[in-house]
Coordinates of C-alpha atoms and ligand atoms in Angstrom, one line a residue:
M97 CA -4.9 -2.0 20.2
L98 CA -6.1 -3.1 16.3
N99 CA -3.6 -5.1 14.5
L100 CA -3.1 -4.5 10.9
K101 CA -0.6 -6.2 9.9
D102 CA -3.1 -9.1 8.6
K103 CA -5.4 -6.9 7.3
V104 CA -7.0 -6.6 3.9
V105 CA -9.5 -3.7 2.1
Y106 CA -11.6 -3.7 -0.7
Q107 CA -12.9 -0.6 -2.5
I108 CA -16.2 -0.5 -3.7
Y109 CA -17.8 2.4 -6.1
P110 CA -20.9 2.0 -4.9
K111 CA -22.4 3.7 -8.4
S112 CA -20.9 0.8 -10.1
F113 CA -20.8 -2.3 -8.2
Y114 CA -24.2 -3.8 -8.5
D115 CA -27.3 -2.4 -9.2
S116 CA -30.3 -4.0 -7.4
D117 CA -33.3 -2.1 -8.4
S118 CA -32.7 -1.8 -12.6
D119 CA -32.2 2.0 -12.2
G120 CA -28.7 2.1 -13.8
I121 CA -27.0 2.9 -11.3
G122 CA -25.1 0.4 -8.1
D123 CA -26.6 0.6 -4.6
L124 CA -26.4 -0.2 -1.1
Q125 CA -28.7 -3.2 -1.5
G126 CA -26.3 -4.5 -4.5
I127 CA -23.3 -4.6 -1.8
I128 CA -25.8 -6.7 0.3
K129 CA -26.1 -9.2 -2.5
K130 CA -22.3 -9.2 -2.7
L131 CA -21.5 -9.6 0.4
N132 CA -20.7 -13.3 0.0
Y133 CA -18.6 -12.6 -3.1
I134 CA -16.8 -10.3 -1.0
K135 CA -16.3 -12.5 1.8
S136 CA -14.6 -15.2 -0.8
L137 CA -11.8 -12.9 -1.0
N138 CA -11.2 -12.7 2.5
V139 CA -10.9 -9.3 3.2
N140 CA -11.5 -7.7 6.7
Y141 CA -12.9 -4.2 5.6
I142 CA -15.0 -2.9 2.9
W143 CA -14.1 1.3 2.2
L144 CA -17.3 2.7 0.4
T145 CA -16.3 5.7 -1.5
P146 CA -19.5 8.2 -0.4
I147 CA -22.7 7.3 -0.4
F148 CA -24.2 10.4 1.3
S149 CA -26.8 13.1 -0.4
S150 CA -25.4 14.3 -3.1
P151 CA -26.1 16.5 -6.4
H152 CA -23.2 14.2 -7.7
R153 CA -21.4 16.8 -9.6
D154 CA -18.4 15.0 -8.4
N155 CA -19.7 11.7 -8.0
G156 CA -20.6 11.9 -4.1
Y157 CA -17.2 13.7 -3.1
D158 CA -19.8 17.1 -2.9
V159 CA -21.7 15.8 -0.2
S160 CA -24.7 17.7 0.9
C161 CA -26.0 16.1 3.8
Y162 CA -23.2 13.9 5.7
T163 CA -25.7 11.9 7.5
Q164 CA -28.3 11.1 4.9
I165 CA -28.1 8.6 2.1
H166 CA -28.3 9.6 -1.5
P167 CA -31.6 7.9 -2.4
A168 CA -30.0 6.2 -5.8
F169 CA -27.8 4.3 -3.4
G170 CA -31.0 3.0 -0.9
T171 CA -32.1 4.7 2.8
M172 CA -31.0 4.7 6.1
D173 CA -32.7 0.9 6.5
D174 CA -30.5 -0.5 3.8
M175 CA -26.9 1.1 5.3
D176 CA -27.8 -0.5 8.7
E177 CA -29.0 -3.7 7.3
L178 CA -25.1 -3.6 5.2
I179 CA -23.5 -2.5 8.5
E180 CA -24.9 -5.7 10.5
K181 CA -24.8 -7.9 7.7
A182 CA -21.3 -7.8 6.6
E183 CA -20.9 -7.8 10.6
K184 CA -22.1 -10.8 10.9
L185 CA -19.4 -12.2 7.9
N186 CA -17.0 -10.1 10.2
I187 CA -16.7 -7.6 7.5
G188 CA -16.3 -3.6 8.9
I189 CA -17.3 -1.0 6.9
M190 CA -15.4 2.0 6.6
L191 CA -16.9 5.2 5.1
D192 CA -15.2 8.0 3.0
M193 CA -15.4 10.9 5.3
V194 CA -15.1 14.4 2.7
F195 CA -14.1 17.2 5.0
N196 CA -11.8 19.2 3.3
H197 CA -15.3 20.5 1.2
T198 CA -18.8 20.3 0.8
S199 CA -21.5 20.6 -1.6
T200 CA -22.8 24.1 -2.4
E201 CA -26.0 22.3 -2.2
H202 CA -25.1 22.0 1.5
E203 CA -27.1 23.7 4.4
W204 CA -24.4 25.4 5.5
F205 CA -23.1 26.9 2.4
K206 CA -27.0 27.6 1.5
N207 CA -27.0 29.4 4.8
A208 CA -23.9 31.6 4.1
M209 CA -24.8 32.2 0.9
N210 CA -28.3 34.2 2.3
G211 CA -26.0 36.1 4.2
D212 CA -25.4 34.5 7.6
K213 CA -22.3 35.8 8.9
K214 CA -21.7 32.3 11.2
Y215 CA -22.0 30.2 8.4
Q216 CA -20.0 32.5 6.3
K217 CA -17.0 31.4 8.5
F218 CA -17.6 28.1 8.0
Y219 CA -16.1 28.4 4.3
I220 CA -13.6 30.9 2.8
F221 CA -14.8 33.7 1.4
R222 CA -12.7 37.1 1.1
D223 CA -14.0 40.0 0.0
G224 CA -13.1 42.2 -3.3
N225 CA -13.8 42.9 -6.9
P226 CA -15.3 40.6 -9.5
D227 CA -12.3 41.0 -11.9
T228 CA -9.3 40.2 -9.3
P229 CA -9.6 37.0 -7.4
P230 CA -7.6 36.9 -3.9
N231 CA -5.0 35.6 -5.6
A232 CA -3.7 33.0 -9.3
W233 CA -4.5 29.9 -7.6
Q234 CA -6.0 27.2 -10.1
S235 CA -8.7 24.6 -8.8
K236 CA -7.8 20.6 -9.5
F237 CA -9.9 20.3 -12.1
G238 CA -8.8 23.4 -14.4
G239 CA -9.8 27.2 -14.0
S240 CA -9.6 29.8 -11.4
A241 CA -9.4 28.1 -7.1
W242 CA -12.1 31.2 -6.7
E243 CA -15.4 31.7 -7.5
Y244 CA -17.4 35.2 -7.4
V245 CA -20.7 35.4 -5.6
P246 CA -21.9 39.2 -6.8
K247 CA -24.9 39.5 -3.9
L248 CA -22.1 38.9 -1.8
K249 CA -19.2 40.9 -3.4
K250 CA -16.9 38.2 -1.9
W251 CA -15.3 35.4 -3.4
Y252 CA -15.3 31.7 -1.8
L253 CA -12.2 29.1 -2.6
H254 CA -12.8 25.7 -4.0
L255 CA -9.7 23.4 -4.9
F256 CA -11.8 21.1 -6.3
D257 CA -15.1 21.5 -8.9
V258 CA -16.8 25.3 -8.0
T259 CA -19.8 23.3 -6.5
Q260 CA -17.1 21.8 -3.6
A261 CA -16.6 24.8 -1.4
D262 CA -13.6 24.3 0.9
L263 CA -14.1 24.4 4.5
N264 CA -12.8 27.0 7.0
W265 CA -11.0 24.2 9.7
R266 CA -9.3 27.5 11.6
N267 CA -13.2 27.7 12.8
P268 CA -13.2 25.3 16.2
E269 CA -17.4 25.2 15.2
V270 CA -16.6 23.9 11.9
R271 CA -14.2 20.9 13.6
N272 CA -16.6 20.2 16.2
E273 CA -19.9 19.8 13.6
L274 CA -17.9 17.6 11.6
K275 CA -16.8 15.6 14.7
K276 CA -20.8 14.9 15.3
I277 CA -20.8 13.4 11.7
I278 CA -17.7 11.4 13.1
L279 CA -20.1 10.0 16.0
F280 CA -23.3 9.5 14.2
W281 CA -21.4 7.1 12.1
K282 CA -19.6 5.5 15.0
N283 CA -22.9 4.9 17.0
K284 CA -23.9 2.7 13.9
K285 CA -20.9 1.0 14.4
I286 CA -18.6 2.1 11.3
K287 CA -15.7 0.0 11.6
G288 CA -13.4 2.8 9.9
F289 CA -13.0 6.1 8.0
R290 CA -11.0 7.0 4.8
F291 CA -10.7 10.6 5.3
D292 CA -10.5 12.5 1.5
V293 CA -7.7 14.9 1.1
I294 CA -7.3 15.1 4.5
N295 CA -3.6 17.0 4.0
L296 CA -5.5 19.9 2.5
I297 CA -7.5 21.0 5.0
S298 CA -5.1 23.9 6.4
K299 CA -5.2 27.3 4.3
P300 CA -3.3 30.2 5.1
E301 CA -4.9 33.2 6.7
D302 CA -3.7 35.6 4.4
F303 CA -4.2 34.9 0.6
S304 CA -3.3 38.0 -0.5
D305 CA -0.2 36.9 -2.8
N306 CA 0.3 33.8 -4.3
G307 CA 3.1 32.5 -1.4
V308 CA 5.5 30.1 -2.2
F309 CA 5.6 28.0 -5.8
P310 CA 4.4 25.6 -6.8
E311 CA 1.1 27.1 -5.0
N312 CA -0.1 23.5 -3.9
K313 CA 3.0 23.6 -1.2
N314 CA 0.1 26.7 0.3
Y315 CA -2.3 24.8 1.4
T316 CA -0.4 20.9 1.5
D317 CA 0.9 19.6 5.0
R318 CA 0.6 22.5 6.8
P319 CA 1.4 21.5 10.6
E320 CA -1.9 22.8 11.5
V321 CA -3.0 19.4 9.7
H322 CA -1.4 17.4 12.5
Q323 CA -3.0 19.0 15.3
Y324 CA -6.3 19.0 13.5
L325 CA -6.8 15.0 13.2
K326 CA -5.1 14.7 16.8
E327 CA -8.0 16.5 18.1
L328 CA -10.5 14.8 15.8
I329 CA -9.4 11.4 16.3
R330 CA -9.1 12.1 20.7
D331 CA -12.7 13.8 20.6
T332 CA -14.2 11.3 19.2
Q333 CA -12.5 8.9 20.4
I334 CA -11.8 6.7 17.0
E335 CA -8.3 5.4 18.0
N336 CA -8.9 2.0 17.6
L337 CA -10.9 2.2 14.3
M338 CA -9.4 1.6 11.2
T339 CA -8.5 5.0 9.8
T340 CA -6.9 6.1 6.8
G341 CA -6.1 9.6 5.0
E342 CA -5.5 10.5 1.5
L343 CA -2.6 12.5 1.1
S344 CA -2.0 14.8 -2.0
S345 CA 1.0 15.2 -3.3
T346 CA 2.5 14.9 0.3
D347 CA 6.3 14.0 1.4
I348 CA 7.7 11.3 3.0
G349 CA 8.3 13.4 6.4
N350 CA 4.4 14.2 6.8
A351 CA 3.5 10.9 5.6
V352 CA 5.1 9.0 8.3
K353 CA 4.0 11.2 10.9
Y354 CA 0.4 10.7 10.1
S355 CA 0.7 7.4 10.3
S356 CA 3.1 7.0 13.1
P357 CA 1.6 5.3 16.1
K358 CA 3.3 7.3 18.6
E359 CA 1.0 10.6 16.6
N360 CA -2.4 9.4 17.2
E361 CA -3.6 10.6 13.9
L362 CA -3.9 7.8 11.7
K363 CA -3.9 4.5 11.0
T364 CA -2.5 4.4 7.3
V365 CA -1.9 6.6 4.6
F366 CA -2.6 6.6 1.1
H367 CA 0.1 8.4 -0.7
F368 CA 0.5 8.5 -5.0
H369 CA 4.6 9.5 -5.8
H370 CA 4.4 5.7 -7.7
L371 CA 1.3 6.4 -9.2
K372 CA 2.9 9.4 -11.3
I373 CA 5.5 7.6 -12.7
D374 CA 4.2 7.8 -16.6
Y375 CA 3.4 11.7 -15.7
L376 CA 5.5 13.9 -18.4
N377 CA 7.4 16.4 -15.7
G378 CA 4.9 15.2 -13.0
Q379 CA 1.9 16.9 -15.5
K380 CA -0.9 14.3 -15.3
W381 CA -2.2 15.3 -19.0
K382 CA 1.0 14.5 -20.5
L383 CA 2.0 11.0 -21.3
Q384 CA 5.4 9.6 -21.3
K385 CA 6.3 5.9 -20.9
P386 CA 6.1 4.5 -17.3
D387 CA 9.8 5.2 -15.6
I388 CA 10.2 1.5 -13.8
C389 CA 14.1 2.7 -12.2
E390 CA 11.7 5.7 -10.7
L391 CA 8.9 3.6 -9.5
K392 CA 11.6 1.5 -8.0
N393 CA 13.4 4.7 -6.0
I394 CA 9.6 5.2 -5.2
F395 CA 8.9 2.0 -3.3
T396 CA 12.9 1.9 -1.8
N397 CA 12.3 5.2 0.0
W398 CA 8.8 4.9 1.0
Q399 CA 8.9 1.4 2.3
T400 CA 12.1 1.5 3.9
R401 CA 11.4 5.0 5.5
M402 CA 7.9 3.8 6.6
Q403 CA 9.0 0.3 7.8
T404 CA 11.8 1.8 10.0
A405 CA 9.8 4.4 11.8
G406 CA 7.1 2.0 12.7
S407 CA 4.3 3.9 10.7
C408 CA 1.7 2.0 8.4
D409 CA 1.9 2.4 4.3
T410 CA -1.6 1.3 2.2
L411 CA -0.4 -1.1 -0.6
F412 CA -2.4 -0.4 -3.8
W413 CA -2.4 0.1 -7.4
C414 CA -6.1 0.9 -8.5
N415 CA -8.4 3.1 -7.1
H416 CA -11.7 4.9 -8.5
D417 CA -9.5 7.9 -9.3
Q418 CA -6.5 6.2 -11.4
S419 CA -6.9 4.4 -14.5
R420 CA -6.6 0.8 -14.4
I421 CA -3.2 -0.3 -13.5
V422 CA -3.1 -3.5 -16.4
S423 CA -3.8 -1.3 -19.0
R424 CA -0.8 0.9 -17.3
L425 CA 1.9 -0.8 -16.3
G426 CA 1.2 -4.2 -17.6
S427 CA 0.1 -5.4 -21.1
E428 CA -3.6 -6.3 -22.4
K429 CA -2.9 -8.9 -24.9
G430 CA -3.3 -12.5 -25.1
R431 CA -1.6 -14.3 -22.0
N432 CA 0.4 -11.3 -21.2
W433 CA -2.9 -9.8 -19.8
Q434 CA -3.1 -12.5 -17.2
R435 CA 0.0 -12.6 -16.5
S436 CA 0.8 -9.3 -15.9
A437 CA -2.3 -8.5 -14.0
K438 CA -1.1 -11.2 -11.1
M439 CA 3.1 -9.7 -11.3
L440 CA 1.5 -6.6 -10.8
A441 CA -1.0 -7.6 -7.6
A442 CA 2.2 -9.6 -6.3
C443 CA 4.3 -6.8 -6.4
I444 CA 2.3 -5.2 -4.3
H445 CA 0.3 -7.8 -2.1
L446 CA 4.0 -9.0 -0.5
M447 CA 5.4 -5.4 0.3
N448 CA 4.8 -4.0 3.8
G449 CA 1.6 -2.7 4.7
V450 CA -2.2 -2.8 4.1
P451 CA -3.2 -4.2 0.9
Y452 CA -6.8 -2.6 -0.9
I453 CA -7.8 -4.4 -3.6
Y454 CA -9.7 -1.8 -5.7
Q455 CA -13.6 -3.4 -7.1
G456 CA -12.6 -5.2 -10.6
E457 CA -8.8 -5.3 -10.1
E458 CA -9.3 -8.5 -8.8
I459 CA -10.5 -10.2 -12.3
G460 CA -7.9 -7.5 -13.7
M461 CA -10.5 -4.8 -15.3
T462 CA -8.6 -3.6 -17.9
N463 CA -9.5 0.6 -19.3
P464 CA -12.3 0.7 -21.4
G465 CA -10.9 2.7 -24.7
F466 CA -13.9 4.7 -24.9
N467 CA -14.0 6.2 -29.0
S468 CA -15.6 9.1 -28.3
I469 CA -15.4 12.2 -25.5
E470 CA -19.3 11.5 -25.5
H471 CA -18.7 8.3 -23.4
F472 CA -16.7 10.7 -20.5
V473 CA -18.7 11.8 -17.8
D474 CA -16.7 12.9 -15.3
V475 CA -16.3 16.4 -14.2
E476 CA -12.5 16.7 -14.3
S477 CA -12.2 14.3 -17.9
L478 CA -14.9 17.2 -19.0
N479 CA -12.9 20.0 -18.0
F480 CA -9.7 19.2 -19.1
Y481 CA -10.8 17.7 -22.3
K482 CA -11.9 21.4 -23.0
I483 CA -8.7 22.9 -21.6
M484 CA -7.0 20.3 -24.0
I485 CA -8.5 21.7 -27.6
N486 CA -8.6 25.3 -26.1
N487 CA -4.6 24.6 -26.0
G488 CA -4.6 23.5 -29.7
I489 CA -4.5 20.1 -29.0
K490 CA -5.8 17.6 -31.9
A491 CA -8.8 15.5 -30.6
R492 CA -7.7 12.7 -31.1
E493 CA -4.7 13.4 -29.1
A494 CA -7.0 14.4 -26.4
L495 CA -9.3 11.5 -27.1
K496 CA -6.2 9.2 -26.3
I497 CA -4.6 10.9 -23.2
L498 CA -8.2 10.5 -21.8
N499 CA -7.9 6.8 -22.3
N500 CA -5.1 6.9 -20.4
R501 CA -5.6 9.1 -17.8
S502 CA -9.6 9.6 -17.0
R503 CA -10.7 8.5 -14.1
D504 CA -13.8 6.9 -15.6
N505 CA -11.0 4.4 -16.6
S506 CA -11.8 2.9 -13.4
R507 CA -15.6 3.6 -12.7
T508 CA -17.1 1.4 -15.6
P509 CA -19.2 -1.1 -14.0
M510 CA -18.1 -4.3 -12.3
Q511 CA -18.0 -7.3 -15.0
W512 CA -20.3 -10.0 -13.1
N513 CA -20.8 -12.3 -16.0
N514 CA -20.9 -12.3 -19.9
K515 CA -25.0 -11.4 -20.0
R516 CA -26.5 -8.3 -20.8
Y517 CA -24.7 -5.4 -19.6
A518 CA -22.2 -7.6 -17.9
G519 CA -24.5 -8.7 -15.3
F520 CA -24.4 -5.5 -13.6
S521 CA -27.7 -4.1 -14.4
K522 CA -31.1 -4.7 -16.4
S523 CA -31.0 -1.9 -17.7
I524 CA -28.7 0.7 -19.3
P525 CA -25.9 1.7 -16.7
W526 CA -24.8 5.1 -15.8
I527 CA -21.6 5.0 -17.7
K528 CA -20.4 2.6 -20.6
I529 CA -19.7 -1.0 -19.7
S530 CA -16.2 -2.1 -20.8
A531 CA -16.9 -4.0 -24.1
K532 CA -14.0 -6.6 -22.6
Y533 CA -16.4 -8.0 -20.2
K534 CA -17.0 -11.2 -22.4
K535 CA -14.0 -12.3 -21.6
I536 CA -13.1 -10.2 -18.4
N537 CA -15.9 -11.1 -15.5
V538 CA -16.4 -12.7 -12.2
R539 CA -18.2 -15.8 -13.2
R540 CA -15.4 -17.3 -15.6
Q541 CA -13.0 -16.3 -13.1
N542 CA -14.7 -18.1 -10.4
M543 CA -14.2 -21.1 -12.3
N544 CA -11.0 -21.0 -13.4
L545 CA -8.4 -22.4 -10.3
N546 CA -5.1 -20.2 -12.7
S547 CA -7.6 -17.1 -12.9
V548 CA -6.5 -14.1 -11.8
L549 CA -9.2 -13.7 -9.5
N550 CA -8.0 -16.8 -7.3
F551 CA -4.5 -15.5 -7.8
Y552 CA -5.7 -12.7 -5.3
R553 CA -7.8 -15.0 -3.2
K554 CA -4.4 -16.9 -2.8
L555 CA -2.2 -13.8 -2.1
V556 CA -4.8 -12.4 0.4
N557 CA -4.9 -15.8 2.5
L558 CA -1.3 -15.4 1.7
R559 CA -0.8 -12.4 4.2
K560 CA -3.3 -13.8 6.6
T561 CA -1.1 -17.0 7.4
S562 CA 2.5 -15.6 6.8
K563 CA 4.2 -13.4 9.8
L564 CA 7.3 -13.3 7.1
I565 CA 4.9 -11.0 4.5
Q566 CA 3.1 -9.5 7.4
E567 CA 6.3 -8.4 9.8
G568 CA 9.2 -9.5 7.7
I569 CA 11.9 -6.2 7.5
I570 CA 11.9 -4.8 3.2
E571 CA 15.1 -4.8 1.6
F572 CA 15.6 -3.8 -2.3
N573 CA 18.0 -4.8 -4.8
N574 CA 17.7 -2.4 -7.4
T575 CA 20.5 -3.5 -9.1
V576 CA 19.5 -6.7 -10.7
N577 CA 17.6 -5.3 -13.8
P578 CA 16.6 -1.9 -14.5
Y579 CA 13.2 -3.3 -15.8
V580 CA 13.0 -5.7 -12.1
V581 CA 11.4 -4.7 -9.1
C582 CA 13.7 -7.2 -6.5
Y583 CA 13.1 -7.2 -3.1
K584 CA 13.5 -9.5 -0.4
R585 CA 11.5 -10.3 3.6
R586 CA 13.3 -11.5 6.1
L587 CA 12.5 -12.9 9.2
E588 CA 14.8 -14.4 11.7
N589 CA 15.5 -17.3 9.8
E590 CA 13.3 -17.1 6.7
E591 CA 13.3 -15.0 3.6
L592 CA 11.4 -14.6 0.8
L593 CA 13.1 -13.5 -2.7
C594 CA 10.5 -11.5 -4.9
L595 CA 11.2 -10.5 -8.0
F596 CA 8.9 -8.8 -10.7
N597 CA 9.2 -8.3 -14.0
F598 CA 7.7 -5.2 -15.6
S599 CA 8.4 -5.4 -19.1
G600 CA 7.1 -7.5 -22.1
K601 CA 10.6 -8.7 -22.5
K602 CA 12.9 -11.6 -21.3
Q603 CA 15.5 -10.1 -19.0
K604 CA 19.0 -11.0 -17.6
L605 CA 19.3 -10.7 -13.8
N606 CA 22.8 -9.4 -12.2
W607 CA 23.2 -11.3 -8.5
A608 CA 26.9 -9.9 -8.3
Q609 CA 25.1 -7.9 -4.8
E610 CA 24.0 -10.8 -3.6
K611 CA 26.3 -13.0 -1.0
Y612 CA 24.3 -15.9 -0.4
E613 CA 26.2 -19.0 1.0
K614 CA 26.4 -22.3 -0.4
N615 CA 24.0 -25.0 -0.4
Q616 CA 20.7 -22.4 -0.1
A617 CA 17.7 -23.9 -1.3
F618 CA 14.9 -22.1 -3.1
L619 CA 11.1 -22.9 -3.1
Q620 CA 9.3 -21.3 -5.5
I621 CA 6.0 -20.1 -3.9
L622 CA 4.0 -18.5 -6.5
S623 CA 4.1 -18.0 -9.8
N624 CA 2.2 -16.9 -13.0
Y625 CA 3.6 -19.5 -15.6
N626 CA 1.6 -22.6 -14.3
K627 CA 4.8 -23.8 -12.8
K628 CA 4.4 -26.3 -9.9
S629 CA 6.5 -25.3 -7.0
Q630 CA 9.9 -26.4 -7.4
R631 CA 13.0 -26.3 -5.6
R632 CA 16.2 -25.4 -6.7
L633 CA 19.4 -24.8 -5.6
V634 CA 20.6 -21.5 -7.7
L635 CA 19.5 -18.2 -7.9
P636 CA 17.5 -17.8 -11.4
K637 CA 19.8 -16.2 -14.6
K638 CA 16.8 -15.0 -16.2
I639 CA 13.0 -13.9 -15.9
K640 CA 10.3 -14.4 -18.7
P641 CA 8.2 -11.5 -20.4
W642 CA 6.3 -9.9 -17.2
E643 CA 6.8 -12.9 -15.0
L644 CA 6.7 -12.9 -11.5
I645 CA 9.2 -15.2 -9.4
V646 CA 8.8 -15.6 -5.5
L647 CA 11.3 -17.7 -3.6
N648 CA 11.0 -19.1 -0.2
R649 CA 14.7 -19.2 0.9
T650 CA 15.1 -22.3 3.3
P651 CA 18.5 -22.4 5.6
A652 CA 21.6 -23.7 4.3
L653 CA 21.3 -27.6 3.4
K654 CA 24.2 -29.6 5.3
Ligands
TEU706 O1 -9.0 13.0 -4.8 C1 -8.0 13.5 -4.7 C2 -7.3 14.4 -5.4 O2 -6.6 15.2 -5.5 C3 -7.1 13.2 -6.9 O3 -6.5 11.6 -6.7 C4 -7.7 14.0 -8.0 O4 -8.8 13.0 -8.3 C5 -6.7 14.2 -8.9 O5 -5.8 14.8 -8.3 C6 -7.4 14.7 -9.8 O6 -6.4 14.7 -10.9 C7 -10.2 13.0 -4.1 C8 -11.3 11.7 -4.2 O7 -10.2 10.5 -4.2 C9 -11.7 12.3 -5.7 O8 -12.7 11.2 -6.1 C10 -12.3 13.7 -5.6 O9 -13.0 14.2 -6.8 C11 -11.7 14.1 -4.9 O10 -10.8 14.1 -4.1 C12 -12.5 15.3 -4.4 O11 -13.0 15.3 -3.4

C-alpha cells in the first residue's frame, strides 16, 4: 500500500521552469538540469503539467497526441532520461492526464470532422441548425459552450476553449482508448497521474433543455464519474500509484468519496473552495477583500470531514491557474513579504493531507503586476478582458482585475538568479519575467538561512520526521480572533498548537474556549520573526502582523 502521509509533491509548469536550449521556452532537459535543486526540497514527486503534443492554445491542456512529446519540450528520449534520473533521486514523475477533452487537432477529432461516424461518437455532437445551440451552456473561458460545424450540420460541446472538444465518456471505446494511454505511461515507469477536471467527464444524455441551475450542476460530479474512475483504475491496475483528481466546483460528499481508500478511485483530490474567498458572489472576475472567516469555515469543514472519513486531502495555495498567494492573501511589501510568505506556507503544510508546492512558491514569488494588456497571453484572460470591455468596464479596471485574477500571474518564468531573464533562459522568454526577480530569486535565497526557500525546506523535513504532522487529529478553534487561523494537531500525548495571523495588524488572542491545565509548557518550534526556540508557560496574548506561532505542548510539569 502506498503511504501518502509523509509525501510532498512539487508542481512544474515546464514552459516556465528552465530553458536549456535558449528558445525562450522551458523544456525537459531544463528540468533534468534542475533535478538536484528539486531534490534539495526533499519532495517525493514532480507533477508535470502537460508535456504532450499540442497546439498550445491552452498551454498543453489541449492535447493532440497523448503519447508524443511536444517538440518545444524535447523528445521521448528526454522524457525517458528525466524519468530515469528522477527515479535515481527517489523522485517519481506524475503526468497530467487531460481526459475531459482533446484538442480539435487530435486525430480522433479530425476523423470526426471528416465524417467518420465512429469518431463522431468519441465526442459530444448534436444535430441542429446554426441559430440554436443545443442549450445555453457557457464555456468556462467565455462564450457559448457549443460550436457549430456547417459541413456536418452539427454542434459539438466544449466546456473550455473552442479548440478543446469534450470527449464522450459514455462510449466504452473512448474509455478503452484512455486506458491504453495510461498503460503506455505506466510502462514507462510513471509514478502517478493527475487527472484534469475529472469530475466533469460525464454529461447528460439529453441536452434539449438547460436542466438545473446553476448550469454547471448538470455536468459536475454526476454519479457515473465514480463508476468510470473505478473502471479506469481497476483496468489499468494503477491502485498503487499516486493519483489525484482535479475537482471543479465539487462538494464535500463527492470529494470524500473520490479519495476514500474504500472506494478505489483516487488517492487524493484537489478542490478549490478556499481559493474563492476573494471572489465577489463567487464570481472570478469580480474582486473583493479576502474573507478570512469564510476561509476558516472552509478549512474546518473540509479538513475535519476528510480526516474523519479517512480520505486524503491535498494541501495547496498555488498552481498554474491561480495568482500568487503572497500577493493574494499576504503582503508584497518590505519585511512583511517574507513574513507573510512563511506564514502562508506553514498554515498549509501543518494541516492533514499531501502538500503541493508550485514552482516559485518556495521563494515567495509574487504576481508580476503587468501594466499593459499586451503582456497577457492566457486564452482565458484575453477572452474575459474582451468580455469585460464589452460589458462597459473601463480598461484600467479590467487590467486591475487581470492583475489579480489572470492565470498568467503564476506562469511567469521561474526566478533562478538576478542575471538577465532571471537565469531562466538566454533569450526573450515566451512570457514576460516579473520585475521582482532581482530581489526574489533562488540564488539569493539559497545562501540565506532565514529565506522563504529554506523555510519551505524546513517544513518539508518537519513533515517527514513528525508523526504528529503526518497523522495527528486536526481540530480548529475559530474563536481566537477573526483574522487568525488556529488549529491543533493531536497524537497521543503530543500536541501542536498553530496560529497564523492573516492580517498586517497586531491581533489580540482570546483563549476563553481553551481548557489547558495549569503548568503546561509550550515550546515554540517555528517562527517568522527570527525568534529562537523558546519555552513558555502561558499561551500568547497577542500575535504580530503576519506572524505564525507554532507551539509544541509538552505534558504538564510536575
Ligand atoms: O483547470 C480547470 C478549471 O476549471 C480551472 O481552474 C480553470 O482554469 C478556471 O476555472 C478558469 O477560471 C484545468 C487546468 O488546470 C487548466 O489549466 C486548464 O485550462 C483546464 O483544466 C482545461 O483543461
